[in-house]
Tab-separated table of C-alpha atoms in Angstrom:
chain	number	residue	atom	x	y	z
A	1426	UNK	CA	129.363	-39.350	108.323
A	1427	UNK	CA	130.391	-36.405	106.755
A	1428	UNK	CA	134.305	-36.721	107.837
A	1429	UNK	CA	133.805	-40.560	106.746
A	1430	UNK	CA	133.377	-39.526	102.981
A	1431	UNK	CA	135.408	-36.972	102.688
A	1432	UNK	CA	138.452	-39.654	104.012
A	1433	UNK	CA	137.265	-42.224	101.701
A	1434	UNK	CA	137.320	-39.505	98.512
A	1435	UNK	CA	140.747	-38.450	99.555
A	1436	UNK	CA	141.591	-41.792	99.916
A	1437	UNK	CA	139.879	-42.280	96.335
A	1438	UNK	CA	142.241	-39.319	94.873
A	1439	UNK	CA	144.863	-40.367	96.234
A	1440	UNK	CA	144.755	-43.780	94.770
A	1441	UNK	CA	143.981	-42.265	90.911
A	1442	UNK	CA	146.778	-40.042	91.481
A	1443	UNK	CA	149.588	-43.318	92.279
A	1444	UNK	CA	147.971	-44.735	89.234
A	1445	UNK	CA	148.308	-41.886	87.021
A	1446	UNK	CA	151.873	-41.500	88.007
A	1447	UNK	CA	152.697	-45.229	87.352
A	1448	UNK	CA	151.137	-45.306	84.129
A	1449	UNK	CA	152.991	-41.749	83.506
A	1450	UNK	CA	156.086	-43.845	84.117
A	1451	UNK	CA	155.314	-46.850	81.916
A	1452	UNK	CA	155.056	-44.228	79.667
A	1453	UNK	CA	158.112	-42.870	79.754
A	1454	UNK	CA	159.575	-45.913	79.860
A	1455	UNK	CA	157.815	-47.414	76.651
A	1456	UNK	CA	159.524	-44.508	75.062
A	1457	UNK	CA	163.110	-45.080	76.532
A	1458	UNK	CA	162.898	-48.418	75.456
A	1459	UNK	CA	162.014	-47.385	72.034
A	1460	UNK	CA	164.735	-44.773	71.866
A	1461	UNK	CA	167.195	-46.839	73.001
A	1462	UNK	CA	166.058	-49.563	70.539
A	1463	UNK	CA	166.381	-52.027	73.279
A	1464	UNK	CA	163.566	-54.227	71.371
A	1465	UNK	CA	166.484	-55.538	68.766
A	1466	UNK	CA	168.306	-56.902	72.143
A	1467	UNK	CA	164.736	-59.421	73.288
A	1468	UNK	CA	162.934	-56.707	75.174
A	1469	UNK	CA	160.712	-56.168	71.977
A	1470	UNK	CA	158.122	-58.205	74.417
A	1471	UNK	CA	158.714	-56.628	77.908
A	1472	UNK	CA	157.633	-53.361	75.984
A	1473	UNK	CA	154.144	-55.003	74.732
A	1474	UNK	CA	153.787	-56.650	78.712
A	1475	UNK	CA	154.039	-53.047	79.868
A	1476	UNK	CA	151.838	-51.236	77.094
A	1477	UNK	CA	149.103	-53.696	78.756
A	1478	UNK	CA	150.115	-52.536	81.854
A	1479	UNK	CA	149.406	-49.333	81.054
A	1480	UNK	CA	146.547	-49.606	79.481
A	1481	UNK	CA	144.891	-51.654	82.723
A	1482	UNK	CA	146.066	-48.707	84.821
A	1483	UNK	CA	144.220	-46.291	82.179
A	1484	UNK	CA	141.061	-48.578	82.977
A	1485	UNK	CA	141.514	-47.841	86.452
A	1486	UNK	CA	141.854	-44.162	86.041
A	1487	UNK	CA	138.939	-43.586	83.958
A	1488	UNK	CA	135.659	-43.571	85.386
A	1489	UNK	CA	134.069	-46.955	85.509
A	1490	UNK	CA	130.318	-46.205	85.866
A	1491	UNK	CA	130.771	-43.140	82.959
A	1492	UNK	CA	132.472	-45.729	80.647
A	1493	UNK	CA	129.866	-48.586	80.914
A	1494	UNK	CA	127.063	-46.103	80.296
A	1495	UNK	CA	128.849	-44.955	77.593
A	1496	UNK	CA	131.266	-46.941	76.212
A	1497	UNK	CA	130.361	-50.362	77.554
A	1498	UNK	CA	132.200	-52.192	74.944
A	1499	UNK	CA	135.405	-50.683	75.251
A	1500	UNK	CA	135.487	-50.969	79.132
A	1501	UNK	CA	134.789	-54.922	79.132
A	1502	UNK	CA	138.708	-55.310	76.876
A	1503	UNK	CA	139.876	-54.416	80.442
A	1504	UNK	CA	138.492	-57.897	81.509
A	1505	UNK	CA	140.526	-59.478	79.009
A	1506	UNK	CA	143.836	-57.831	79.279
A	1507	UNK	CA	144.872	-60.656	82.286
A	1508	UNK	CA	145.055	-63.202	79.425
A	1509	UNK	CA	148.117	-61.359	77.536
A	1510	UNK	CA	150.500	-61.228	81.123
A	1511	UNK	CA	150.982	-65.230	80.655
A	1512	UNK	CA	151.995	-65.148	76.908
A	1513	UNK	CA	154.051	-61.700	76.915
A	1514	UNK	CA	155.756	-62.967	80.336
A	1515	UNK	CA	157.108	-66.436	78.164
A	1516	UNK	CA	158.015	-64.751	74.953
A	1517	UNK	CA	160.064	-62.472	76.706
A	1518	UNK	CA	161.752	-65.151	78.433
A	1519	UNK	CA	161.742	-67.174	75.155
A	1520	UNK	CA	163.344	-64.541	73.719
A	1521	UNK	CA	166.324	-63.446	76.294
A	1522	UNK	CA	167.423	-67.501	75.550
A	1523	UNK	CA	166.942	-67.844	72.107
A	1524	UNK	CA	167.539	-64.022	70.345
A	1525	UNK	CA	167.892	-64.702	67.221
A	1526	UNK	CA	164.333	-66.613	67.199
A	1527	UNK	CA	161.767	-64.805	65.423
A	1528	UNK	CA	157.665	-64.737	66.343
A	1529	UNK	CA	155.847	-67.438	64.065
A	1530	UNK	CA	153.281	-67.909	62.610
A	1531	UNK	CA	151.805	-70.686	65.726
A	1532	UNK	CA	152.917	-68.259	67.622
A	1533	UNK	CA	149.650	-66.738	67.186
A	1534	UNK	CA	147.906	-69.788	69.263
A	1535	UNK	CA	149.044	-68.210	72.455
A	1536	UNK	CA	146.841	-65.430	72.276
A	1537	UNK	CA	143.518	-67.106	71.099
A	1538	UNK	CA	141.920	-66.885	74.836
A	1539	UNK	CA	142.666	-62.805	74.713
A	1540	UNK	CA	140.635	-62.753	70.956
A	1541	UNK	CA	138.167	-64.868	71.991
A	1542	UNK	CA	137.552	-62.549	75.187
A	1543	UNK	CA	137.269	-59.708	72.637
A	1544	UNK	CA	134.420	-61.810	70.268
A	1545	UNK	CA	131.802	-59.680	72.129
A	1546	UNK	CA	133.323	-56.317	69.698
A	1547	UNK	CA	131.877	-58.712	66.855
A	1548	UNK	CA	128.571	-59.392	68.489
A	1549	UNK	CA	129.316	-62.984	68.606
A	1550	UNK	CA	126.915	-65.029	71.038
A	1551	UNK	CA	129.546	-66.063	72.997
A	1552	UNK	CA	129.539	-65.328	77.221
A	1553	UNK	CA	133.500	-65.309	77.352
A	1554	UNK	CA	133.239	-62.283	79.453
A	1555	UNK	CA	130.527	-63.522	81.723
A	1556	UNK	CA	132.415	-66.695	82.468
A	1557	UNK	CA	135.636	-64.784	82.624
A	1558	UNK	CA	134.648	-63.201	85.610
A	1559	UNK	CA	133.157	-66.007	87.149
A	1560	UNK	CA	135.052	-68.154	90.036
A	1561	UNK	CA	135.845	-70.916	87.458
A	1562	UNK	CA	136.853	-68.271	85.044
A	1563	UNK	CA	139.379	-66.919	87.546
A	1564	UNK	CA	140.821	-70.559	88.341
A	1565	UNK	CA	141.734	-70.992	84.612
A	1566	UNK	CA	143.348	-67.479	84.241
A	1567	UNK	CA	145.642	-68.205	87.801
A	1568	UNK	CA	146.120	-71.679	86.036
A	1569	UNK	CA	147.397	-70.169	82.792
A	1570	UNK	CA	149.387	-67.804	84.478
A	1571	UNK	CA	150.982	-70.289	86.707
A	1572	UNK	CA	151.853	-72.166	83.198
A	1573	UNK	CA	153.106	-69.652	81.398
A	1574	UNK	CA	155.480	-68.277	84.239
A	1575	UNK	CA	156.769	-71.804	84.971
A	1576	UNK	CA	157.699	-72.082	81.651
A	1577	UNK	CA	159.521	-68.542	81.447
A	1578	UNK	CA	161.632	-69.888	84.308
A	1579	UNK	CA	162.221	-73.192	83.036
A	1580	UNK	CA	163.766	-71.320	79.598
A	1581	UNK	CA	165.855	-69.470	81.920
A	1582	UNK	CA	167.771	-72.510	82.947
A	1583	UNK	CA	169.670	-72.375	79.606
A	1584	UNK	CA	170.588	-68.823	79.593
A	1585	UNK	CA	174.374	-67.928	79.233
A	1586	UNK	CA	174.141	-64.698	80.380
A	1587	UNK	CA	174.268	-64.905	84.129
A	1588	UNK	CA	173.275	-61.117	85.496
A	1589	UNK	CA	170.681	-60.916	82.586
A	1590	UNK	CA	169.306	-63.846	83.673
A	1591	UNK	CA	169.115	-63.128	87.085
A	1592	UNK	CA	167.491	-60.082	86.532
A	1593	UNK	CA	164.500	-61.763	84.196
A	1594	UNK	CA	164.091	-64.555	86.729
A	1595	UNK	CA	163.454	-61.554	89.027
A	1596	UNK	CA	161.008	-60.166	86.570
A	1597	UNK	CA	158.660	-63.639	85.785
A	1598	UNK	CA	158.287	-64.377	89.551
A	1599	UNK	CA	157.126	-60.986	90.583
A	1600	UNK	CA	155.041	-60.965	87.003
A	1601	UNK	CA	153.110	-64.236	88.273
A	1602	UNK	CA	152.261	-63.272	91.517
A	1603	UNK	CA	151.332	-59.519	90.750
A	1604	UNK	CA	149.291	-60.758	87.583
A	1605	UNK	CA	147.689	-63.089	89.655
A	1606	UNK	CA	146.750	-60.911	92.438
A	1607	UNK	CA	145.276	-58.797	90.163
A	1608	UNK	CA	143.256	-61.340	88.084
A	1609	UNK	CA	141.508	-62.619	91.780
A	1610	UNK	CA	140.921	-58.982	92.729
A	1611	UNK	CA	138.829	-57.975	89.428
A	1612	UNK	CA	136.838	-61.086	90.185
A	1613	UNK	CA	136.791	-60.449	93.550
A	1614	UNK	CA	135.733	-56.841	93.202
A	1615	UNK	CA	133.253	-57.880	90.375
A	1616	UNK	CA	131.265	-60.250	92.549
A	1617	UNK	CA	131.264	-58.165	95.887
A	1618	UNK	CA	130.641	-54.843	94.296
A	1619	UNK	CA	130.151	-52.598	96.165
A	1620	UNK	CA	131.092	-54.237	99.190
A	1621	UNK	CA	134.494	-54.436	98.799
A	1622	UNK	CA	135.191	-51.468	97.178
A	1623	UNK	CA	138.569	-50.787	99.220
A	1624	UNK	CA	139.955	-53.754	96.701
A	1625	UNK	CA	140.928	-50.923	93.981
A	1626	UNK	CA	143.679	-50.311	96.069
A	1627	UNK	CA	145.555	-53.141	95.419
A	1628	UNK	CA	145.851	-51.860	91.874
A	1629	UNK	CA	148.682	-50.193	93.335
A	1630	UNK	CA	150.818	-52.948	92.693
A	1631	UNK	CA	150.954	-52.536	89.180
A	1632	UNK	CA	152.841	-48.750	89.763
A	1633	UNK	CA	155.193	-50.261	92.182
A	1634	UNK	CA	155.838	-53.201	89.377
A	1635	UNK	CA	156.712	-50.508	86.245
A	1636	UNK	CA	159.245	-48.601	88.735
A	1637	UNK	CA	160.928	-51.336	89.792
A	1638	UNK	CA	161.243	-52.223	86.622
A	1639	UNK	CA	162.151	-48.093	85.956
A	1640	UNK	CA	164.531	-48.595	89.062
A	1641	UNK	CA	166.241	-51.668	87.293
A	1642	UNK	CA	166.958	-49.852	84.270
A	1643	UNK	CA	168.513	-46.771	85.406
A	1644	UNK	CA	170.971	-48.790	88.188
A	1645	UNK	CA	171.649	-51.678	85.845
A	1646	UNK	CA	171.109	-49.908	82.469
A	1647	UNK	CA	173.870	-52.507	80.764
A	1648	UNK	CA	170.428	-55.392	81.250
A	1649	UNK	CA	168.344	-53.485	78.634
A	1650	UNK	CA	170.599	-51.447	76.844
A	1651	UNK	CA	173.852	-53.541	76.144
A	1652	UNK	CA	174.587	-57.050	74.820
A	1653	UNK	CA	177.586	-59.339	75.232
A	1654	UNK	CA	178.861	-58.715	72.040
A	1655	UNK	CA	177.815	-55.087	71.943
A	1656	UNK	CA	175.021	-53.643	69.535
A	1657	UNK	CA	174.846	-55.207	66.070
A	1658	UNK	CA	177.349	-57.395	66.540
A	1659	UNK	CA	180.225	-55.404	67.670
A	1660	UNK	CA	182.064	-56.150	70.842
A	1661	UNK	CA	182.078	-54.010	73.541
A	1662	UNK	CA	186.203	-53.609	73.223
A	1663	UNK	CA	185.519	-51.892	69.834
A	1664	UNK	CA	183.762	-49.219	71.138
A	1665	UNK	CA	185.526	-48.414	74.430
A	1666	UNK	CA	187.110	-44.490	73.333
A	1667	UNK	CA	183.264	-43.301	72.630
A	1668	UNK	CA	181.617	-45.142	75.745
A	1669	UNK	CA	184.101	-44.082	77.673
A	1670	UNK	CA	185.654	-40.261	76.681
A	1671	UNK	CA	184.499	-38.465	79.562
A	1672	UNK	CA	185.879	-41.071	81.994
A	1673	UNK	CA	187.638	-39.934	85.245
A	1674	UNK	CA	189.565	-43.168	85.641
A	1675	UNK	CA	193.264	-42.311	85.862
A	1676	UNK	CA	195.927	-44.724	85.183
A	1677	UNK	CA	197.160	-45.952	88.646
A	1678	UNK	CA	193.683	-46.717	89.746
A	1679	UNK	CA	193.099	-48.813	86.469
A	1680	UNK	CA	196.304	-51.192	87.344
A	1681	UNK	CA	195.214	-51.456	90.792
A	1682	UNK	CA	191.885	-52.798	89.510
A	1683	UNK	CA	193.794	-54.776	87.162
A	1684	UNK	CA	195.329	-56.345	89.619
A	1685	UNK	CA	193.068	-56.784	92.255
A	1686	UNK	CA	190.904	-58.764	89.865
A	1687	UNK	CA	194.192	-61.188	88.530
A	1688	UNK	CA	194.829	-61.684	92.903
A	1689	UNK	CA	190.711	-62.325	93.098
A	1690	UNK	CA	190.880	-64.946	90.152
A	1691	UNK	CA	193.972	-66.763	91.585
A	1692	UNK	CA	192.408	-66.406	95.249
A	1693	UNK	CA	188.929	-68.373	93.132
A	1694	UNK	CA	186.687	-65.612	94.194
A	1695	UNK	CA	185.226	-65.846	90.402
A	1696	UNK	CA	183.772	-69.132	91.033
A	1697	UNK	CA	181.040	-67.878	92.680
A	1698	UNK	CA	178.025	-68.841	90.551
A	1699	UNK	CA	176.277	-65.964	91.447
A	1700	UNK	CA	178.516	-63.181	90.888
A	1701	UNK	CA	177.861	-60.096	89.348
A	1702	UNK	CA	179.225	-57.301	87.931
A	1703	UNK	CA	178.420	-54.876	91.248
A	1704	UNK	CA	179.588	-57.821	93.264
A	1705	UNK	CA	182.731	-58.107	91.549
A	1706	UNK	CA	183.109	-53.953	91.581
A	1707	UNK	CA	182.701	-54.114	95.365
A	1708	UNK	CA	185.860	-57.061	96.135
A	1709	UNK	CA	187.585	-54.914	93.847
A	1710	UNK	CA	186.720	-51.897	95.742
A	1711	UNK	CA	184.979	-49.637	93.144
A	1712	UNK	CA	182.225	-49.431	91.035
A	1713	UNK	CA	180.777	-50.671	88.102
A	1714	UNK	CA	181.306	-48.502	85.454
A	1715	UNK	CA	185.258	-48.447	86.120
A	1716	UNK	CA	185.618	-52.467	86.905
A	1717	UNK	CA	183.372	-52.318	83.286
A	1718	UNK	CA	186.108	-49.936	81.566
A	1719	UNK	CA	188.868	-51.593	83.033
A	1720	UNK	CA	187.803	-55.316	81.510
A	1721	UNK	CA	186.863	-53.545	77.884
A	1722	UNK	CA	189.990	-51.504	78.057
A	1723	UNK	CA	192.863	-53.431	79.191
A	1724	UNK	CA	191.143	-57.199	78.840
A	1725	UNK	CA	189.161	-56.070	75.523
A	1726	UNK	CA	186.044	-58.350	77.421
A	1727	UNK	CA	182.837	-57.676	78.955
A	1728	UNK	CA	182.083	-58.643	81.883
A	1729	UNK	CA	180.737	-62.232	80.895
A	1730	UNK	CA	183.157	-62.945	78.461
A	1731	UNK	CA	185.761	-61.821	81.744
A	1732	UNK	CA	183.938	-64.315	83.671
A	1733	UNK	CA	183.221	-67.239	81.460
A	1734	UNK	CA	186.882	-66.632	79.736
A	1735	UNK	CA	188.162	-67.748	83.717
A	1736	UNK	CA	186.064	-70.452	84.260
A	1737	UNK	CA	185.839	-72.260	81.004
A	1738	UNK	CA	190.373	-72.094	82.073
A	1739	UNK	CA	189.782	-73.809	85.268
A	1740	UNK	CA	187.613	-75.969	83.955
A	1741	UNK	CA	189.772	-77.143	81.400
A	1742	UNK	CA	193.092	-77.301	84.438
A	1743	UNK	CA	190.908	-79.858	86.256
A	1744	UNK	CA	189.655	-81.813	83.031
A	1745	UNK	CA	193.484	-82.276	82.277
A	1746	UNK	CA	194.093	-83.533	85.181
A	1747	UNK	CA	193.884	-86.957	85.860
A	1748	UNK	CA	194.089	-87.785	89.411
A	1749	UNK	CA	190.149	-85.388	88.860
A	1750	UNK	CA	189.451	-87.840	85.824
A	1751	UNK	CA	186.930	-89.796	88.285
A	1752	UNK	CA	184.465	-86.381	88.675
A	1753	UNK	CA	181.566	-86.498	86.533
A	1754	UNK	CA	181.695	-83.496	83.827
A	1755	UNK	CA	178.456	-82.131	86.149
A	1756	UNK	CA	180.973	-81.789	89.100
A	1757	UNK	CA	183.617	-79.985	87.087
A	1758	UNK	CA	181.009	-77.233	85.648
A	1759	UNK	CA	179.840	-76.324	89.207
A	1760	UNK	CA	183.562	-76.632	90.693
A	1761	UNK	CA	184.501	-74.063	88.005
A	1762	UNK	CA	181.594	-71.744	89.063
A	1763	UNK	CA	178.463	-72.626	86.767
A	1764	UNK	CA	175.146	-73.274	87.886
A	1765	UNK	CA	173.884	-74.861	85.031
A	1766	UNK	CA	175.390	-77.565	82.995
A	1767	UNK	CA	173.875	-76.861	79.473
A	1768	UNK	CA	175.230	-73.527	80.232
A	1769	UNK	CA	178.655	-74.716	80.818
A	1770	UNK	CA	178.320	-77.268	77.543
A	1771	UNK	CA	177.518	-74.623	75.487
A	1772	UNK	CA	179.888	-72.073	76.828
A	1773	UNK	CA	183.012	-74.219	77.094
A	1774	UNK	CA	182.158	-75.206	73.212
A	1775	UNK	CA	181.737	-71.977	71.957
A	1776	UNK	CA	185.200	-70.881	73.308
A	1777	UNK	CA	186.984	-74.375	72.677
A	1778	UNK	CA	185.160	-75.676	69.822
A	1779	UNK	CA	184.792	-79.132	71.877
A	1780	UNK	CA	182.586	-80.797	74.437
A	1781	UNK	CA	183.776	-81.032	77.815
A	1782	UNK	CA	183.699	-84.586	77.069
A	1783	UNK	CA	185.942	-84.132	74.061
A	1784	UNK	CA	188.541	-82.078	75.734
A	1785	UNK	CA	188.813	-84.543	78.557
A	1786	UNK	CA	189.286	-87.333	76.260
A	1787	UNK	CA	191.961	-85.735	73.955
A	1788	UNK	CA	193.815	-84.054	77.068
A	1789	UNK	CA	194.359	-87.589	79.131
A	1790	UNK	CA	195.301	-89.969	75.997
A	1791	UNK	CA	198.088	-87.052	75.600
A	1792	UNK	CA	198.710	-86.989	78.886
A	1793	UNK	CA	199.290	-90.493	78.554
């Protein structure tokens, strides 16, 4: 019996310990977002998601029987906290689509279920709480969640930014399922205490979530940290002495690059609707960071503006031609290497100043 209980408080430690060092790392990462000001480029609400990550962890740390003898009140906002994943998870989504779209006013609504939870602060008679962590409380938390994490993915659809999008997508569908695996386990736990204790464990997942999201940002630092059209409005060609002075890319190697990417666009490798930058770095044989100098250097582009610049061409070869005047516009967009139409519409107008439709029209009565 003995040998039993000390495994289990081992076990016990060792769990605290993985939770301290996630919420350590959500830390640190809350600060490197905030440093890096990464908030003015959408992520303003991926740093409030993990500040409530965090702070669950913290709940998980602390002792529970300690803080409801002592602190009752402050240990049931821990209950609530499942109600801000759903919103945060959305706005951030909202957010990477639509940047220039501030919070308003209605905005607000979203989080009325989270105040409501915290009514018993204000020693309102309500049993938000009580129900909360009842079975039919949990089936309208997983249902919210489910909502607002559909929703975040259905924004997505109408994202420009291919990688960046990829990347978020990533993000919402491990956010639902983690969110709601923890939402059934606090139930779960609260109904079978003590029984099934061993459930803490599965808190684990939300220190695995922060350093994968850790992990993204330090391999793929240009999601968070870098925009399109560069910080504040400046393109990323403006800047390309400072970003890259300590560079060990020598000249040869540059025009080889050069080169191999002008072979890979005329081969149609770029068409590839879900190509990225590493992708691209390994046909070209090298790695991001020079493929990335290379295209602000030399082309004066990012990487989506490399990308888009290529496909919006081809698009507009086959809309010229007529013997393709029979494809549907839809056809022509994935042909060129989009995977989203409204993407394409938007795109191709931004760097023509027509519609698809438009272009095709004017291009065959010319060609006639």
């Amino acid at each position: 019996m003995g040998q039993i209980i000390a495994i289990q408080n081992m076990l016990l430690s060792g769990n605290i310990l993985l939770l301290l060092l996630g919420g350590m790392q959500g830390l640190l990462l809350c600060i490197l977002f905030l440093r890096k000001k990464a908030y003015q480029q959408g992520y303003g609400f991926l740093l409030l998601y993990l500040c409530v990550m965090i702070a669950q962890i913290v709940f998980k740390i602390l002792d529970k029987l300690w803080m409801m003898q002592h602190i009752n009140s402050v240990y049931q906002v821990s209950y609530v906290l499942p109600f801000l994943y759903g919103p945060l998870a959305w706005f951030f989504a909202r957010k990477i689509k639509k940047p220039q779209q501030g919070f308003r006013l209605r905005d607000g609504l979203h989080f009325v279920p989270f105040f409501l939870g915290l009514s018993f602060l204000f020693e309102i008679p309500w049993h938000f709480i009580a129900w909360m962590r009842d079975w039919s409380g949990l089936v309208v938390q997983l249902t919210m969640l489910a909502a607002y994490h559909f929703y975040a993915l259905r924004s997505l659809e109408q994202c420009s930014q291919v990688e960046r999008m990829k990347w978020v997508r990533q993000f919402v569908v491990h956010s639902w399922w983690i969110c709601s695996v923890i939402s059934t386990l606090m139930v779960l736990m609260y109904q079978t205490n003590p029984t099934l204790a061993v459930l803490r464990f599965g808190f684990l997942l939300l220190t695995g979530f922060i350093y994968w999201v850790s992990y993204s940002a330090l391999q793929q630092p240009g999601l968070f940290f870098w925009v399109e059209n560069g910080q504040n409005g400046h393109s990323a060609a403006s800047r390309p002495e400072k970003k890259y002075a300590n560079s060990t890319l020598k000249e040869q190697e540059a025009s080889r690059i050069a080169t191999a990417l002008e072979q890979l666009a005329a081969n149609g490798a770029l068409k590839d609707p879900s190509l990225t930058v590493e992708k691209l770095a390994d046909l070209v044989h090298t790695n991001r960071h020079l493929l990335s100098q290379v295209l602000n250097e030399r082309l004066g582009q990012s990487f989506f503006e490399y990308i888009n610049g290529w496909r919006v061409a081809e698009a507009q070869r086959l809309l010229r031609d007529p013997a393709q005047s029979h494809l549907k516009i839809a056809a022509i967009a994935y042909d060129a290497g989009f995977n989203s139409l409204s993407v394409f519409n938007d795109v191709f107008k931004k760097q023509t100043g027509q519609t698809p439709s438009q272009f095709r029209k004017l291009s065959l009565e010319v060609a006639s």
